[in-house]
Amino acid sequence: DTEVTQTPKHLVMGMTNKKSLKCEQHMGHRAMYWYKQKAKKPPELMFVYSYEKLSINESVPSRFSPECPNSSLLNLHLHALQPEDSALYLCASSPYNELDTQYFGPGTRLTVL
Amino acid sequence: AQKITQTQPGMFVQEKEAVTLDCTYDTSDQSYGLFWYKQPSSGEMIFLIYQGSYDEQNATEGRYSLNFQKARKSANLVISASQLGDSAMYFCAMRGRYNFNKFYFGSGTKLNVKP
């Protein structure tokens, strides 16, 4: 099973709202990722968790707050977003070595009004 | 530093013909992986094929093959017998031993398959 699940599929929120994106995998992968993707562009790395610890933060604004409660779950908490944060948010997971691929979830399409 | 270059922003191919999508990379790592992903308009990134830096044989997965030329640092994707469902964005990516938590993506190629 190479499935990564993400909820919700679509999310519309106002600039003052607080919401969360959720991601789950049961492949035993110890690296989990959040990406932001704008139309016709490659995914842009936001955060990486390795063994449930934040290992990479690509200078993401603090209105995005990641959380890894356990080895299977990854959350992205959203607060006071801007319209330019509207994008596809992809979660991925991978084994912990350079010769393995990452597996992506279906993504959450976020619209900030 | 790692870098992936895809020089074809868009390509057209006739249904049932083969097509090659170009990818070149730059790395100082000796051990690395090269990956291709397909992204249809639905948004999901689908893993297609993988080539390890130490693999001597070109990888194949069904209609997909990876033309790996290590000396030229190229990892082109070949799709044989194109189908309408192959219309999508295609991304080449790599992951190296140094800082192996990061995947480096190319800018992508939009493939359109014509009936």
Short mmCIF file of C-alpha atoms in Angstrom, two decimals:
data_model
loop_
_atom_site.label_atom_id
_atom_site.label_comp_id
_atom_site.label_asym_id
_atom_site.label_seq_id
_atom_site.Cartn_x
_atom_site.Cartn_y
_atom_site.Cartn_z
CA ASP A 1 0.00 0.00 0.00
CA THR A 2 1.56 3.28 -1.13
CA GLU A 3 -1.27 5.55 -0.08
CA VAL A 4 -0.98 8.96 1.49
CA THR A 5 -4.31 10.51 2.41
CA GLN A 6 -5.07 14.21 2.84
CA THR A 7 -8.11 16.01 4.15
CA PRO A 8 -9.89 18.11 3.19
CA LYS A 9 -9.71 18.00 -0.60
CA HIS A 10 -10.87 21.59 -0.90
CA LEU A 11 -10.83 24.41 1.62
CA VAL A 12 -12.08 27.98 1.38
CA MET A 13 -11.18 30.27 4.26
CA GLY A 14 -11.19 33.91 5.17
CA MET A 15 -8.11 35.79 6.23
CA THR A 16 -9.11 35.70 9.88
CA ASN A 17 -9.95 32.00 10.03
CA LYS A 18 -7.98 29.19 11.63
CA LYS A 19 -7.99 25.86 9.86
CA SER A 20 -5.89 22.70 9.67
CA LEU A 21 -4.80 20.39 6.88
CA LYS A 22 -4.28 16.74 7.73
CA CYS A 23 -2.09 14.07 6.19
CA GLU A 24 -1.74 10.39 7.05
CA GLN A 25 0.42 7.51 5.86
CA HIS A 26 0.77 3.92 7.05
CA MET A 27 3.82 2.88 5.07
CA GLY A 28 6.22 3.25 8.01
CA HIS A 29 7.97 6.15 6.33
CA ARG A 30 9.99 8.30 8.73
CA ALA A 31 10.20 11.41 6.55
CA MET A 32 7.12 13.52 5.87
CA TYR A 33 6.81 16.69 3.81
CA TRP A 34 4.59 19.66 3.17
CA TYR A 35 4.74 21.36 -0.21
CA LYS A 36 2.97 24.37 -1.65
CA GLN A 37 2.29 24.36 -5.38
CA LYS A 38 1.09 27.17 -7.60
CA ALA A 39 -0.41 26.45 -11.02
CA LYS A 40 2.07 25.29 -13.66
CA LYS A 41 4.97 25.41 -11.19
CA PRO A 42 6.88 22.64 -9.43
CA PRO A 43 6.10 21.88 -5.79
CA GLU A 44 7.83 24.23 -3.38
CA LEU A 45 9.11 22.63 -0.20
CA MET A 46 7.78 24.09 3.04
CA PHE A 47 8.62 21.67 5.86
CA VAL A 48 10.23 18.29 6.41
CA TYR A 49 9.78 16.09 9.45
CA SER A 50 12.30 13.32 10.10
CA TYR A 51 11.43 10.82 12.81
CA GLU A 52 8.69 13.20 14.01
CA LYS A 53 11.12 16.09 14.45
CA LEU A 54 11.11 19.19 12.27
CA SER A 55 14.30 18.98 10.21
CA ILE A 56 13.70 21.54 7.49
CA ASN A 57 11.73 24.79 7.53
CA GLU A 58 12.20 26.63 4.27
CA SER A 59 11.70 30.07 5.84
CA VAL A 60 7.94 29.66 5.79
CA PRO A 61 5.89 32.50 7.36
CA SER A 62 4.69 31.79 10.87
CA ARG A 63 1.05 31.85 9.75
CA PHE A 64 1.79 28.26 8.68
CA SER A 65 2.46 25.97 11.64
CA PRO A 66 3.33 22.30 11.11
CA GLU A 67 2.81 19.53 13.62
CA CYS A 68 3.73 15.85 13.61
CA PRO A 69 1.79 14.14 16.44
CA ASN A 70 3.12 10.67 15.58
CA SER A 71 4.94 8.79 12.85
CA SER A 72 1.79 8.44 10.71
CA LEU A 73 0.24 11.89 10.97
CA LEU A 74 1.20 15.32 9.78
CA ASN A 75 -0.82 18.50 10.25
CA LEU A 76 -0.50 21.99 8.87
CA HIS A 77 -2.22 24.66 10.94
CA LEU A 78 -3.26 27.78 9.10
CA HIS A 79 -3.96 31.16 10.66
CA ALA A 80 -4.34 34.67 9.25
CA LEU A 81 -3.51 33.61 5.72
CA GLN A 82 -3.25 35.96 2.78
CA PRO A 83 -4.91 35.58 -0.64
CA GLU A 84 -1.49 34.81 -2.14
CA ASP A 85 -1.39 31.67 0.01
CA SER A 86 -4.08 30.18 -2.19
CA ALA A 87 -2.50 27.11 -3.76
CA LEU A 88 -2.46 23.32 -3.85
CA TYR A 89 -0.91 21.93 -0.66
CA LEU A 90 0.69 18.54 -1.06
CA CYS A 91 1.78 16.16 1.64
CA ALA A 92 4.33 13.44 0.92
CA SER A 93 6.20 10.74 2.74
CA SER A 94 9.33 8.75 1.98
CA PRO A 95 11.71 6.20 3.42
CA TYR A 96 14.77 7.65 5.07
CA ASN A 97 17.41 7.25 2.39
CA GLU A 98 18.45 9.00 -0.80
CA LEU A 99 17.59 6.15 -3.14
CA ASP A 100 13.86 6.03 -2.43
CA THR A 101 11.03 8.03 -3.88
CA GLN A 102 8.44 10.01 -2.04
CA TYR A 103 4.75 9.29 -2.26
CA PHE A 104 2.30 12.13 -2.50
CA GLY A 105 -1.21 12.58 -1.24
CA PRO A 106 -3.94 13.95 -3.51
CA GLY A 107 -3.51 17.47 -2.14
CA THR A 108 -5.73 20.14 -0.63
CA ARG A 109 -6.81 23.00 -2.87
CA LEU A 110 -6.84 26.04 -0.62
CA THR A 111 -8.54 29.31 -1.47
CA VAL A 112 -8.07 32.31 0.81
CA LEU A 113 -10.65 35.05 0.39
CA ALA B 1 24.18 22.05 -4.70
CA GLN B 2 21.64 19.99 -6.58
CA LYS B 3 19.88 21.26 -9.65
CA ILE B 4 17.41 19.79 -12.12
CA THR B 5 16.76 21.34 -15.53
CA GLN B 6 13.83 20.61 -17.81
CA THR B 7 14.12 22.69 -20.96
CA GLN B 8 10.82 21.79 -22.63
CA PRO B 9 7.96 23.82 -21.11
CA GLY B 10 5.43 22.16 -23.42
CA MET B 11 5.32 19.33 -25.92
CA PHE B 12 2.82 17.79 -28.29
CA VAL B 13 2.78 14.17 -29.40
CA GLN B 14 0.43 12.19 -31.59
CA GLU B 15 -1.46 9.38 -29.93
CA LYS B 16 0.36 6.01 -30.21
CA GLU B 17 3.73 7.65 -30.91
CA ALA B 18 6.70 7.70 -28.55
CA VAL B 19 7.90 10.87 -26.85
CA THR B 20 11.03 11.83 -24.91
CA LEU B 21 10.98 14.36 -22.10
CA ASP B 22 14.38 15.82 -21.30
CA CYS B 23 15.95 16.17 -17.87
CA THR B 24 19.49 17.13 -16.93
CA TYR B 25 20.84 17.33 -13.44
CA ASP B 26 23.80 18.63 -11.53
CA THR B 27 25.13 17.22 -8.29
CA SER B 28 28.37 16.56 -6.52
CA ASP B 29 26.91 13.54 -4.68
CA GLN B 30 28.12 10.09 -5.68
CA SER B 31 24.93 8.44 -4.51
CA TYR B 32 21.61 9.87 -5.65
CA GLY B 33 18.22 8.94 -7.01
CA LEU B 34 16.41 10.33 -10.03
CA PHE B 35 12.63 10.26 -10.23
CA TRP B 36 9.86 11.15 -12.63
CA TYR B 37 6.38 12.18 -11.56
CA LYS B 38 3.21 12.77 -13.53
CA GLN B 39 0.70 15.40 -12.43
CA PRO B 40 -2.68 15.36 -14.21
CA SER B 41 -5.00 18.33 -13.95
CA SER B 42 -6.55 16.72 -10.86
CA GLY B 43 -3.38 17.69 -8.99
CA GLU B 44 -2.12 14.41 -7.60
CA MET B 45 1.59 13.75 -8.11
CA ILE B 46 2.02 10.21 -9.36
CA PHE B 47 5.38 8.49 -9.09
CA LEU B 48 6.33 6.91 -12.43
CA ILE B 49 9.90 5.64 -12.44
CA TYR B 50 13.17 5.71 -10.56
CA GLN B 51 16.86 5.41 -11.44
CA GLY B 52 19.62 5.03 -8.89
CA SER B 53 23.02 6.52 -9.58
CA TYR B 54 24.69 3.12 -9.31
CA ASP B 55 22.21 1.33 -11.56
CA GLU B 56 23.85 0.28 -14.80
CA GLN B 57 20.64 -0.70 -16.54
CA ASN B 58 18.08 1.86 -17.61
CA ALA B 59 14.90 1.63 -15.55
CA THR B 60 11.67 0.55 -17.21
CA GLU B 61 8.11 0.47 -15.90
CA GLY B 62 5.53 -0.60 -18.45
CA ARG B 63 5.39 2.10 -21.15
CA TYR B 64 7.86 4.29 -19.26
CA SER B 65 11.60 4.01 -19.55
CA LEU B 66 14.36 6.20 -18.26
CA ASN B 67 17.29 6.90 -20.57
CA PHE B 68 20.07 7.40 -18.02
CA GLN B 69 23.36 8.82 -19.29
CA LYS B 70 25.48 9.38 -16.22
CA ALA B 71 28.43 11.03 -17.93
CA ARG B 72 26.11 13.57 -19.54
CA LYS B 73 24.08 13.90 -16.33
CA SER B 74 20.85 13.31 -18.15
CA ALA B 75 17.81 11.25 -17.18
CA ASN B 76 15.28 11.51 -19.98
CA LEU B 77 11.83 9.94 -19.71
CA VAL B 78 10.61 7.98 -22.71
CA ILE B 79 6.91 7.23 -23.02
CA SER B 80 6.11 4.66 -25.66
CA ALA B 81 2.75 4.38 -27.45
CA SER B 82 1.33 7.61 -26.03
CA GLN B 83 -2.26 7.61 -24.84
CA LEU B 84 -4.68 10.49 -24.35
CA GLY B 85 -4.46 9.90 -20.60
CA ASP B 86 -0.76 10.72 -20.71
CA SER B 87 -1.60 14.42 -21.13
CA ALA B 88 -0.27 15.98 -17.94
CA MET B 89 2.62 17.86 -16.35
CA TYR B 90 5.75 15.79 -15.89
CA PHE B 91 8.37 16.61 -13.28
CA CYS B 92 11.89 15.27 -13.01
CA ALA B 93 13.35 15.23 -9.50
CA MET B 94 16.45 14.11 -7.68
CA ARG B 95 17.52 13.32 -4.16
CA GLY B 96 21.13 13.06 -3.07
CA ARG B 97 22.97 11.61 -0.10
CA TYR B 98 23.99 15.05 1.09
CA ASN B 99 20.89 16.63 2.60
CA PHE B 100 18.86 13.65 1.48
CA ASN B 101 15.67 14.94 3.06
CA LYS B 102 15.23 17.33 0.16
CA PHE B 103 13.91 16.52 -3.28
CA TYR B 104 14.90 18.90 -6.06
CA PHE B 105 12.37 19.39 -8.83
CA GLY B 106 12.70 20.60 -12.38
CA SER B 107 10.31 23.23 -13.73
CA GLY B 108 8.19 20.60 -15.48
CA THR B 109 7.07 19.74 -19.01
CA LYS B 110 3.43 19.96 -20.07
CA LEU B 111 2.70 17.08 -22.42
CA ASN B 112 -0.32 17.18 -24.69
CA VAL B 113 -1.30 14.00 -26.54
CA LYS B 114 -3.29 14.65 -29.71
CA PRO B 115 -5.86 12.15 -31.02
#
